[in-house]
Amino acid sequence: MNWYQLDVENVEQKLHVTANRGLNDRQVEKRRKQYGTNALEAQKKVPKWLIFLKQFQDFMVLVLLAATLVAGLLGEYIDAIAIMVIVLVNGCIGFFQEQKAEKSLDKLKELSAPMAHVLRNEKWSKIPSQHVVVGDVVRISSGDRIPADVRIVKSNSLETEESALTGESLPVMKHATAIRKDKLDAQDQVNMGFMGTLVTRGTGVGIVVGTGMNTVMGQIASLMGNTKKILTPLERKLSELGKILIVVALLLTALVVVLGVLQGHPVYTMFLAGVSLAVAAIPEGLPAIVTVALSLGVQRMIRKKAIVRKLSAVETLGCASVICSDKTGTMTENQMTVKELYLNEKQIYVTGDGYDIRGDYFIDKQKVDHTFPNMQSMLLYGMLCNQASLIVKKGKYFIDGDPTDGALLVAARKIGLTVSDEESYKVIKEFPFDSERKRMSVVLEDSNDRRFLVTKGAPDVLLPRSSFHMNESGRQLLKTTDQRNIEHAIDHMAAKALRTLAIAVKPLSKQDDLESSMLEKDLTFIGLYGMIDPPRKEVKKAIAECRNAGIKTVMITGDHVKTARAIAQSLDLLPNHGQVLEGYQINEMSDTELEDIIEDSYVFARVTPEHKLRIVHAFQEKGHVVAMTGDGVNDAPAIKASNIGVSMGMGGTDVTKEASSLILMDDNFATIKSAIQEGRNIYENIRKFIRYLLASNVGEILVMLFAMMLSLPLPLVPVQILWVNLVTDGLPAMALGLDKPEGNVMTRRPRSLQEGVFARGLGYKIISRGILIGIVTLIGFMTTYQNDPENLIYAQTIAFTTLVMAQLIHVFDCRSENSIFSRNPFENLYLVFAVLSSLLLLLIVIYWEPLQPVFHTTSLSIRDWMYIGVLSALPTVLFGFTKK
Ligand code: ATP
């Protein structure tokens, strides 16, 4: 069907819908069944059994399985079966971890899925784009990805960028009239909007004519490549490090085997022990555990209303040293209320709070009403040049649309204007607001066919475009003194942290060219609105916490410089020496000049999205890791360029969400702080379990190596080594990944992006603790063996238990960068539980008779335990008192 050739009415008829009503629930349900969801067919998923098998594809595990098979064939059934079971359980754990990580990532995808604005049952609402059906009426505006293929039925300067489809990156103007031509390519169908393309300007309404694979995008979807998993910097560093560790572990293991054989141990025994040791000591699972820790952290962040779109952001978050944040909506409530008007050179005060329409106007305590000259027309124009609507739910008033626009509706209602007052005006054309133009205009026609333009926007943008102004005697030429008076009034309002907005009109004739660049010139200035937008309560504290954590907060706003300064001061964001820069000043600076003063700048006012990009670059040049927020379509480049792009879940556009790595579900600055805190914590937790695992591995290898060097028998048998790898290294390490932050995570300076895995003394801690764990295990083994050389199993049980206990005690030391005594061991209940479970499993393999031959163990006495207790506490106690 060539939808572009049909008139809107025909489209409506064919799809059984009208553009001003939308579908009803029954139709939606039917169509959803008929056409399915509006999604491009998902890539084929790897089957679960393959993921399971992948757990065993590691080279050393294969060698171990082969060696076990040989052991089985040689008659060592018990050993063979025990090893097989351990390998199997290990594989299952890996499999479940992977599934869990995947599920939480899927949940993330769902949370950050694009939304569509649809008209159903005559009401506008936001739904996930994949629920859109054919016939749905959708509203699109700048920054949106079009949710499906639509036939445009209304366009207000609507422009889209279709390079994803056509390769053409210049925006295309869209209109609603039918095109009577045949065989048009997608790029020439200018009354159609295509799924996945981007709205770069304006607003529009369309009727969905194709969804899912039945869209132009669907036809080329098969050409799109598979998305490969991208490793985070830490995962990459760890997998590189892993390669080195594999070589080291293999060399040491080989040394153990060679020494053992030279000492006269049977080759086969040494080989199996060597392979087990290699499997245990090679931290092949480390990158996987890191992924699990990251994705668990991501789930915690979701609970704090931060959605991480890229796993790597979790790490980068902990490195952030500057947060550049929007003001409106992020630092403030975005709940605008008009508090003052400036009209006829007079200050008028408005009472009332929020969007409640109760309130009055006063001049010097004297009530004024709609009879006050120009008042009615100013407030009416504010209603007409407006894209929001005021809705009442259960007696409470809400705004659908831009809060700035909403405040004007409420202000108009306070003198008794209603929707019916708008109805005698016809909107001929609309130029929507964008933060680059900082204004919005409409061309209107009244019931007498008279045309005029209403423009509202930033006062310093409208004033230079005005040649006249209104006062009690009517329209006057705008003289320099009038201009100065108005500027004075703007300053006065802004100094009180009020957001200022000017409104102006211009009479037009029917012949006037509505596309002309002169249209918004020679305006008649009517008055000013001053509205408050209170700062969010929690922001001041969050800024202070960031400062303590070595993170600078910078406010970036399109608002007036004085308003910005007043709000920054009320939030304690602007120190005494701090600079406030304006967009025009940035224009006059070279990049190096900007870099020179950037460290001292805290507020950037009247900026456009292009300035944001320069600000990000300047901070980065100074070595900062920058988090940058944005919501509008033009913010995407700055968000992309920053180290951590932050977009808004409620007020943000699809494009900024796509460009960002963090989405704030509540649009709140304080959430960025929580995310950074969580990011730092996750990184520290990862360091904790790397420290724990590697120190344990060092201990395991060393005890074997030392024993061979001292011509002793094997202190640990293969199943014991594998058991340690599974139980002692498994559960507690996972629990460390869930540890609570140390008290000082938000008082430290941000970590450097370049920081290596072993930075800040981690390498030393691993080696020193590892060596001691190896030594005490060896002492336990050696002394017992020398006392009773006939009873090797007894000595091995002592060694095994000492090793396990030393690790289970050491795990508590890993929780702190400082001393073990600086933390309450019962704070992390997962860890306590993990340690107790490991202990229980240890007791079972030692004391339960059926398992004794499997694990080559024997029962221990109280005296043995006391000896083991002293030995195994040594590594932790010796180092526990020091910070090193
Ligand atoms: P932020 O702090 O998030 O950058 P902002 O609201 O301060 O946002 P913009 O939205 O770019 O910045 O607004 C800049 C100026 O444009 C405002 O100070 C106001 O004067 C004017 N303005 C804002 N919203 C509208 C609107 N809906 N219609 C007309 N003018 C507007």
PDB file of C-alpha atoms in Angstrom, residues 55-68 83 87 246 249-250 253-254 271-284 722:
ATOM      1  CA  GLN A  55      31.444 -23.640  30.832  1.00  0.00           C
ATOM      2  CA  PHE A  56      33.659 -26.662  30.165  1.00  0.00           C
ATOM      3  CA  GLN A  57      35.469 -25.451  27.080  1.00  0.00           C
ATOM      4  CA  ASP A  58      38.362 -24.029  29.064  1.00  0.00           C
ATOM      5  CA  PHE A  59      41.584 -25.783  28.045  1.00  0.00           C
ATOM      6  CA  MET A  60      42.748 -26.721  31.513  1.00  0.00           C
ATOM      7  CA  VAL A  61      39.321 -28.050  32.458  1.00  0.00           C
ATOM      8  CA  LEU A  62      39.407 -30.271  29.363  1.00  0.00           C
ATOM      9  CA  VAL A  63      42.870 -31.527  30.312  1.00  0.00           C
ATOM     10  CA  LEU A  64      41.584 -32.193  33.825  1.00  0.00           C
ATOM     11  CA  LEU A  65      38.615 -34.136  32.476  1.00  0.00           C
ATOM     12  CA  ALA A  66      40.925 -36.158  30.245  1.00  0.00           C
ATOM     13  CA  ALA A  67      43.269 -36.842  33.153  1.00  0.00           C
ATOM     14  CA  THR A  68      40.309 -37.876  35.287  1.00  0.00           C
ATOM     15  CA  ILE A  83      36.667 -34.730  40.333  1.00  0.00           C
ATOM     16  CA  VAL A  87      33.900 -29.929  37.736  1.00  0.00           C
ATOM     17  CA  ILE A 246      47.789 -18.411  33.261  1.00  0.00           C
ATOM     18  CA  ALA A 249      50.354 -20.511  37.139  1.00  0.00           C
ATOM     19  CA  LEU A 250      51.256 -23.051  34.465  1.00  0.00           C
ATOM     20  CA  THR A 253      52.515 -25.900  38.368  1.00  0.00           C
ATOM     21  CA  ALA A 254      54.958 -27.424  35.895  1.00  0.00           C
ATOM     22  CA  PHE A 271      50.250 -35.023  36.631  1.00  0.00           C
ATOM     23  CA  LEU A 272      46.751 -35.199  38.117  1.00  0.00           C
ATOM     24  CA  ALA A 273      47.806 -33.032  41.053  1.00  0.00           C
ATOM     25  CA  GLY A 274      49.430 -30.557  38.666  1.00  0.00           C
ATOM     26  CA  VAL A 275      46.401 -30.290  36.442  1.00  0.00           C
ATOM     27  CA  SER A 276      44.096 -29.851  39.451  1.00  0.00           C
ATOM     28  CA  LEU A 277      46.379 -27.173  40.790  1.00  0.00           C
ATOM     29  CA  ALA A 278      46.381 -25.429  37.440  1.00  0.00           C
ATOM     30  CA  VAL A 279      42.584 -25.526  37.254  1.00  0.00           C
ATOM     31  CA  ALA A 280      42.356 -24.139  40.767  1.00  0.00           C
ATOM     32  CA  ALA A 281      45.055 -21.524  40.420  1.00  0.00           C
ATOM     33  CA  ILE A 282      44.198 -20.129  37.017  1.00  0.00           C
ATOM     34  CA  PRO A 283      41.714 -17.344  37.605  1.00  0.00           C
ATOM     35  CA  GLU A 284      39.920 -18.105  34.348  1.00  0.00           C
ATOM     36  CA  LEU A 722      39.447 -28.680  43.496  1.00  0.00           C
TER      37      LEU A 722
END
